[in-house]
Coordinates of C-alpha atoms and ligand atoms in Angstrom, one line a residue:
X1403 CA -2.6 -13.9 36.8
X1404 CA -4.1 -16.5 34.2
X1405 CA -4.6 -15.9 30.5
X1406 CA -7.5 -14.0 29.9
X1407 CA -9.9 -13.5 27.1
X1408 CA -9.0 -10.7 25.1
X1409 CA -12.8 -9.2 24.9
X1410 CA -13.1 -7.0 28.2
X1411 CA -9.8 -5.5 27.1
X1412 CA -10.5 -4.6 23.7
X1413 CA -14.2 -3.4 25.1
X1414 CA -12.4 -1.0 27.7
X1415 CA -10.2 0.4 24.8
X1416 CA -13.2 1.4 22.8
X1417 CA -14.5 3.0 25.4
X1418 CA -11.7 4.5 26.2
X1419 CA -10.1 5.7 22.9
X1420 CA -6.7 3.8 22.4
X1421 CA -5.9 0.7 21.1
X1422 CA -4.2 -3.1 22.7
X1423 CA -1.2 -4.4 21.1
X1424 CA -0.9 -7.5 19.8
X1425 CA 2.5 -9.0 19.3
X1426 CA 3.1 -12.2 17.6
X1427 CA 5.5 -14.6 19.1
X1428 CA 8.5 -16.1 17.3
X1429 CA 10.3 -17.7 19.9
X1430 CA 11.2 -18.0 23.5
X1431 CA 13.1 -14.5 23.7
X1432 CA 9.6 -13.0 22.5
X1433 CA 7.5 -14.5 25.0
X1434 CA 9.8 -13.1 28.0
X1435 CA 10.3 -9.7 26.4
X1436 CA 6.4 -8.8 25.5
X1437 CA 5.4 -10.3 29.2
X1438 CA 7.8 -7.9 30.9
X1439 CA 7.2 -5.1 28.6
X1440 CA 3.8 -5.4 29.5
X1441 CA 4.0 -5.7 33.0
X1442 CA 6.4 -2.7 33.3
X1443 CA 4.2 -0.7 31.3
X1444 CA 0.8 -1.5 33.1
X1445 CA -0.5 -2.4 29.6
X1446 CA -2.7 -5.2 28.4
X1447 CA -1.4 -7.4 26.1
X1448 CA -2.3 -10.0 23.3
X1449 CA 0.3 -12.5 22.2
X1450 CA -0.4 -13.6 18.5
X1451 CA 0.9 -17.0 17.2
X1452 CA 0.4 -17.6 13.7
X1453 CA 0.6 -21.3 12.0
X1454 CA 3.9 -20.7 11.4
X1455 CA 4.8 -20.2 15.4
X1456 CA 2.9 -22.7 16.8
X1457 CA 4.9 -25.6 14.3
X1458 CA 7.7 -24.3 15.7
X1459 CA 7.5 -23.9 19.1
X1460 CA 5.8 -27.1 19.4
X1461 CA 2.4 -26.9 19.0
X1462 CA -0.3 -24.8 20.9
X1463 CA -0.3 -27.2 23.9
X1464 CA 3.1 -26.2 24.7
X1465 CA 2.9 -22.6 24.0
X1466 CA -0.1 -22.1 26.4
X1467 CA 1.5 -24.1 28.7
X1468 CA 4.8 -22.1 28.4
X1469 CA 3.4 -18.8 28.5
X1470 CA 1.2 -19.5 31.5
X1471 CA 4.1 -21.0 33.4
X1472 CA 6.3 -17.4 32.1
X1473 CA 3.8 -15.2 33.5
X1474 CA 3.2 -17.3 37.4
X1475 CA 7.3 -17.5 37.1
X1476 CA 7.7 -13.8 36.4
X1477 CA 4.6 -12.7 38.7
X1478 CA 2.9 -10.8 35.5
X1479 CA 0.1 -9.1 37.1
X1480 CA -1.9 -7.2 33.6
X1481 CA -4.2 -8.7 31.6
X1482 CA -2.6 -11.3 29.0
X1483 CA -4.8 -12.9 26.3
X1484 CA -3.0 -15.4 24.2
X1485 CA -4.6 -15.3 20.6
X1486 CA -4.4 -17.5 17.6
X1487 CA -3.3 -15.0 14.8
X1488 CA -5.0 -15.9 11.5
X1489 CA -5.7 -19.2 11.9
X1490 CA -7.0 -22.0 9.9
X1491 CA -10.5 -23.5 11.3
X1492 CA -8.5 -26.5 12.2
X1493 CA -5.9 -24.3 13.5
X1494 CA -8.4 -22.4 15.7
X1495 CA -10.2 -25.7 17.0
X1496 CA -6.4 -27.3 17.9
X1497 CA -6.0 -23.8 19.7
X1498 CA -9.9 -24.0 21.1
X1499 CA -9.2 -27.1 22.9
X1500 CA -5.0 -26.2 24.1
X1501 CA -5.5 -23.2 26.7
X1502 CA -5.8 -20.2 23.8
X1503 CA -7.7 -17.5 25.7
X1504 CA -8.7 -16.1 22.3
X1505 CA -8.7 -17.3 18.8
X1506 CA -8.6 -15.9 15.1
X1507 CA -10.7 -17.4 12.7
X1508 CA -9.5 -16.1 9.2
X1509 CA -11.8 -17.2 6.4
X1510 CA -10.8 -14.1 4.3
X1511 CA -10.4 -16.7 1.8
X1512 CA -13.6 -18.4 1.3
X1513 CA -16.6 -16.8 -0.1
X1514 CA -18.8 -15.1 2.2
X1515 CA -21.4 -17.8 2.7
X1516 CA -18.4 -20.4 3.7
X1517 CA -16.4 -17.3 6.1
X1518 CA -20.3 -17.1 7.8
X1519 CA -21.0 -21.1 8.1
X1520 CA -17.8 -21.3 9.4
X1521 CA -16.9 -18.3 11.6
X1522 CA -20.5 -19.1 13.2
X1523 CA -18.7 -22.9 14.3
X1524 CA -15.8 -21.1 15.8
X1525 CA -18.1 -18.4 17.7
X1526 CA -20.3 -21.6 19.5
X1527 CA -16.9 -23.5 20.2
X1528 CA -14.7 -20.8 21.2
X1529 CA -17.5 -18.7 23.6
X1530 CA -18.5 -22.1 25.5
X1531 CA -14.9 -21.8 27.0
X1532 CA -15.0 -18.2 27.5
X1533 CA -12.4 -17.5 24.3
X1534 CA -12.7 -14.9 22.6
X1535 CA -12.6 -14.6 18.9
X1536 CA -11.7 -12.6 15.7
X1537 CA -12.8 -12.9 12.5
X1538 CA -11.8 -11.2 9.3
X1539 CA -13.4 -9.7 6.1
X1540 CA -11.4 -9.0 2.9
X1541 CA -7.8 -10.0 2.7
X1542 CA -4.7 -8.3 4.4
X1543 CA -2.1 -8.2 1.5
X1544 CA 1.8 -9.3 1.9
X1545 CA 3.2 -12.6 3.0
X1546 CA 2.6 -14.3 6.3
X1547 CA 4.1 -18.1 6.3
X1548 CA 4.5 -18.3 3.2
X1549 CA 0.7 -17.0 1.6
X1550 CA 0.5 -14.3 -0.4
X1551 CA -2.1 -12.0 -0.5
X1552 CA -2.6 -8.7 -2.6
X1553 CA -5.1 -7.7 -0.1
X1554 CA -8.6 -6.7 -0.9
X1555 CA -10.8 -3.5 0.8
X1556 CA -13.5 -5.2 2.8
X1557 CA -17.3 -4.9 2.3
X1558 CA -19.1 -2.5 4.9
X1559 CA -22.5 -4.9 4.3
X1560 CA -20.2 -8.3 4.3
X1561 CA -18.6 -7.1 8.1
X1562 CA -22.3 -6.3 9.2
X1563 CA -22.7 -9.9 8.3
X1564 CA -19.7 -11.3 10.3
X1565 CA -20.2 -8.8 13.1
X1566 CA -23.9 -10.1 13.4
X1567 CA -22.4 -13.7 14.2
X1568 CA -21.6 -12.7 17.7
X1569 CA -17.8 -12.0 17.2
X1570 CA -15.4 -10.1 19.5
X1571 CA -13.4 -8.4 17.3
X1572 CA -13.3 -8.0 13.5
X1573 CA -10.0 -7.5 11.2
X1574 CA -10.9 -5.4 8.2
X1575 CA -8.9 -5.0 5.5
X1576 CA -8.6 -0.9 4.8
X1577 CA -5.2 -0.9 2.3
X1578 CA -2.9 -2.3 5.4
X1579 CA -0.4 -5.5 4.4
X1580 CA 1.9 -7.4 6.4
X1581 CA 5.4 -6.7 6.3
X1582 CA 7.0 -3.5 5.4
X1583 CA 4.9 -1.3 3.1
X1584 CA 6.3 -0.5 -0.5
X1585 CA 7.6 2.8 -1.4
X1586 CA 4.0 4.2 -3.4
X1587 CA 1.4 2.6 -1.0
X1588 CA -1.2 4.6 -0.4
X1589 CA -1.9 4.6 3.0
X1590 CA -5.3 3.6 5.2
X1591 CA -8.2 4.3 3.4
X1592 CA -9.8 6.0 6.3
X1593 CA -13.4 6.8 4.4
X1594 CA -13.8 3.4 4.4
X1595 CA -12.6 2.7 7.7
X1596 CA -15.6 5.5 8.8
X1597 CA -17.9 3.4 6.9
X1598 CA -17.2 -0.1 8.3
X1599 CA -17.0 1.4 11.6
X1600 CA -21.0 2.6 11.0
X1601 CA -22.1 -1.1 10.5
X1602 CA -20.3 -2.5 13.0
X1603 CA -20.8 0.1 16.0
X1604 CA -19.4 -0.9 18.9
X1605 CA -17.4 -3.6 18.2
X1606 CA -13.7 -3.6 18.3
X1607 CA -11.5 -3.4 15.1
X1608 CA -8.5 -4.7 14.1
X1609 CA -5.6 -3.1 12.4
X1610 CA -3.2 -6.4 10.7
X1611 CA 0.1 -5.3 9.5
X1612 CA 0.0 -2.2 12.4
X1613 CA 4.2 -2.2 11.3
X1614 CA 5.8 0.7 9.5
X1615 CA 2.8 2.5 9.6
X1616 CA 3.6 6.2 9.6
X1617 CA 2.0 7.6 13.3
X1618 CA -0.3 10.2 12.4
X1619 CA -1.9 7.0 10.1
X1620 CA -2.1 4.9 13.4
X1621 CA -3.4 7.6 15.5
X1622 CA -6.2 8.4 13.0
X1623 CA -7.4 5.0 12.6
X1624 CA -7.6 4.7 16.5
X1625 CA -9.7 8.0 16.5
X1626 CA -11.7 6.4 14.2
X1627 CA -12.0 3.4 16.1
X1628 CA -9.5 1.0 16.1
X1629 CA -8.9 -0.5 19.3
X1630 CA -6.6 -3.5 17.9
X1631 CA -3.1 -3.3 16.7
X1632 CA -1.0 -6.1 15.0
X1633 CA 2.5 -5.9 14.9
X1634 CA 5.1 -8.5 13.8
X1635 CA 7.6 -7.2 11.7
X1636 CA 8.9 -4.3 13.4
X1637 CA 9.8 -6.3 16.4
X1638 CA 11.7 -9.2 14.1
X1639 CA 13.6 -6.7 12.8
X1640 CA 14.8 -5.0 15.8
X1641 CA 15.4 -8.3 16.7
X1642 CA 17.9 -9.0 14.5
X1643 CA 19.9 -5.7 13.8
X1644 CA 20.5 -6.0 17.5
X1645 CA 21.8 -8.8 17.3
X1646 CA 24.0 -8.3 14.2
X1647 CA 25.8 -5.4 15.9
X1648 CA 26.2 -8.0 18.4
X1649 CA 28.4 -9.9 16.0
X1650 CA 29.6 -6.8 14.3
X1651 CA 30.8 -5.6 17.3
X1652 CA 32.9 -8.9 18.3
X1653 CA 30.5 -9.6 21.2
X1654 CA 30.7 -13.2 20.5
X1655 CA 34.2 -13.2 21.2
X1656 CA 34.8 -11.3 24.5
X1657 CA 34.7 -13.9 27.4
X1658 CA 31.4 -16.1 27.2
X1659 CA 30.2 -13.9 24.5
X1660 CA 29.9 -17.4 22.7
X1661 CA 26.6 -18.6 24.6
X1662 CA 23.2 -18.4 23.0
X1663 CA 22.3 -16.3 26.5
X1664 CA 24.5 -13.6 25.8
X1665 CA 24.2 -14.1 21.6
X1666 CA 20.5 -13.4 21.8
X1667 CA 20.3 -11.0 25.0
X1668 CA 20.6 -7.8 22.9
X1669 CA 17.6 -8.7 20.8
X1670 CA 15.5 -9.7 23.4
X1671 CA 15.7 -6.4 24.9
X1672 CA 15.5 -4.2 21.3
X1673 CA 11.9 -6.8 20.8
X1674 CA 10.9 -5.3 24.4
X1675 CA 12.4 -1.7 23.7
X1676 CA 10.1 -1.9 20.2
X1677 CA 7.3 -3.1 21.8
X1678 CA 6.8 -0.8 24.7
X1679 CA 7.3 2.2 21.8
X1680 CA 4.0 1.0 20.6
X1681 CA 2.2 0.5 23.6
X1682 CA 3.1 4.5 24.1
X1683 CA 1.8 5.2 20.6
X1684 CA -1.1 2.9 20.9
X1685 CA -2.1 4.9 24.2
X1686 CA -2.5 1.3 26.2
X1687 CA 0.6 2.3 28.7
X1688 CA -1.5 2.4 32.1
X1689 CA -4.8 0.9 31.5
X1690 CA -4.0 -2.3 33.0
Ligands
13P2044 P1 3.2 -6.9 10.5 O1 4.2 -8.0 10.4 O2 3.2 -6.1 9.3 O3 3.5 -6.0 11.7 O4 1.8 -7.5 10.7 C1 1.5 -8.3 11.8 C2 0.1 -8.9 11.7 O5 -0.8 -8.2 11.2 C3 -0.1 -10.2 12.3 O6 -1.4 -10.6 12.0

């Protein structure tokens, strides 16, 4: 199977009520574990690789490359997308011309007039390849390589605007952050989420910062259409408490313990183990 756009995907789960994961990628273990949780799950699945990835696991050239060479060597058979996750225009336009399947333009950042002018590029670039693309109104809060954002509530009128520039799929800020939520947040603003969703009709939303969300929360916002789920930090940190009870437990020094195989073995399968819980709660399990 090659890398697909992630529109007919994200179309089918609005028409049919649940939402498509999208995992970011942090290194090689990820790649492996989110293919094969996807394939043993029947799910589609969109990889996400933010600016910070793609420095480090060389670039977006080598990451379609890799990721297309995982899925012929493992024989993955569902739909994969493989999406630049808040990317820079440059960023996107790298991705654009590397094997992406589907690109995120974030000009969250730029006053409206620039996110349109720009956003509008993307859209003519990207959909002469057949690659999809997000875009995003009013700022996700939390950290994500390094920037900082408080977050903002997006403008119902500002994502008819961006949705009226022939989009795929639009992230919306609604009160969600990156990164794990702190103790007196206030949850989804779901009014808000009913009013976007009235401007935009039809066309799929996003849900950034889909970790440590409470799952009534998620559930609602895919009622209330949703059909787009990030999630990042939940898998990192199974990641790694899996693999600190590896050390914890002496793992490293039983027999070849020592070899970075075994050492990161245990994580790779709690990254899969985390990321076929949400393609259960996202209701994608099957639809592939
Ligand atoms: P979390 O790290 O909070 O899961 O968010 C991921 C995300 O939104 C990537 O764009």
């Amino acid at each position: 199977m090659k890398l697909v756009s992630a529109k007919e995907m994200l179309d089918a789960a609005v028409r049919g009520h649940y939402a498509v994961g999208h995992f970011n990628l942090n290194n090689m273990e990820s790649v492996r574990a989110f293919l094969l949780a996807a394939e043993e799950m029947r799910s589609p699945i969109i990889l996400g690789v933010s600016g910070g990835t793609a420095k480090y696991m060389g670039g977006y050239r080598t990451i379609s490359h890799m990721v297309q060479d995982f899925m012929d060597f493992l024989k993955i058979t569902v739909p994969v997308a493989l999406h630049v996750d808040h990317g820079k225009y440059n960023e996107a336009l790298d991705a654009i011309e590397n094997g992406f399947s589907s690109v995120m333009f974030d000009g969250s950042s730029y006053p409206i007039e620039e996110n349109i002018a720009k956003t509008k590029e993307i859209v003519k670039l990207a959909h002469a390849k057949g690659i999809s693309v997000e875009a995003e109104v009013g700022g996700i809060g939390g950290e994500e390589d390094g920037r900082i954002s408080r977050g903002e509530c997006a403008d119902p009128n500002e994502c008819r605007m961006i949705a009226d520039l022939g989009i795929d799929f639009l992230a919306a800020g609604i009160g969600n952050i990156h990164g794990k939520y702190p103790a007196d947040w206030e949850g989804l603003h779901f009014d808000l989420l009913g009013e976007i969703k009235e401007k935009i009709g039809d066309l799929p939303l996003v849900l950034h910062g889909g970790s440590c969300i409470p799952a009534d929360q998620i559930r609602k916002a895919i009622s209330l259409g949703v059909s787009k789920i990030n999630v990042n930090t939940e898998c990192q940190i199974a990641f790694t408490e899996a693999t600190r009870k590896y050390f914890e437990d002496g793992k490293d020094k039983e027999s070849k313990g020592f070899t970075p195989r075994a050492v990161l073995a245990p994580g790779l399968e709690a990254t899969k183990a985390m990321c076929i819980k949400k393609m259960e709660l996202f209701g994608s399990v099957g639809k592939a």
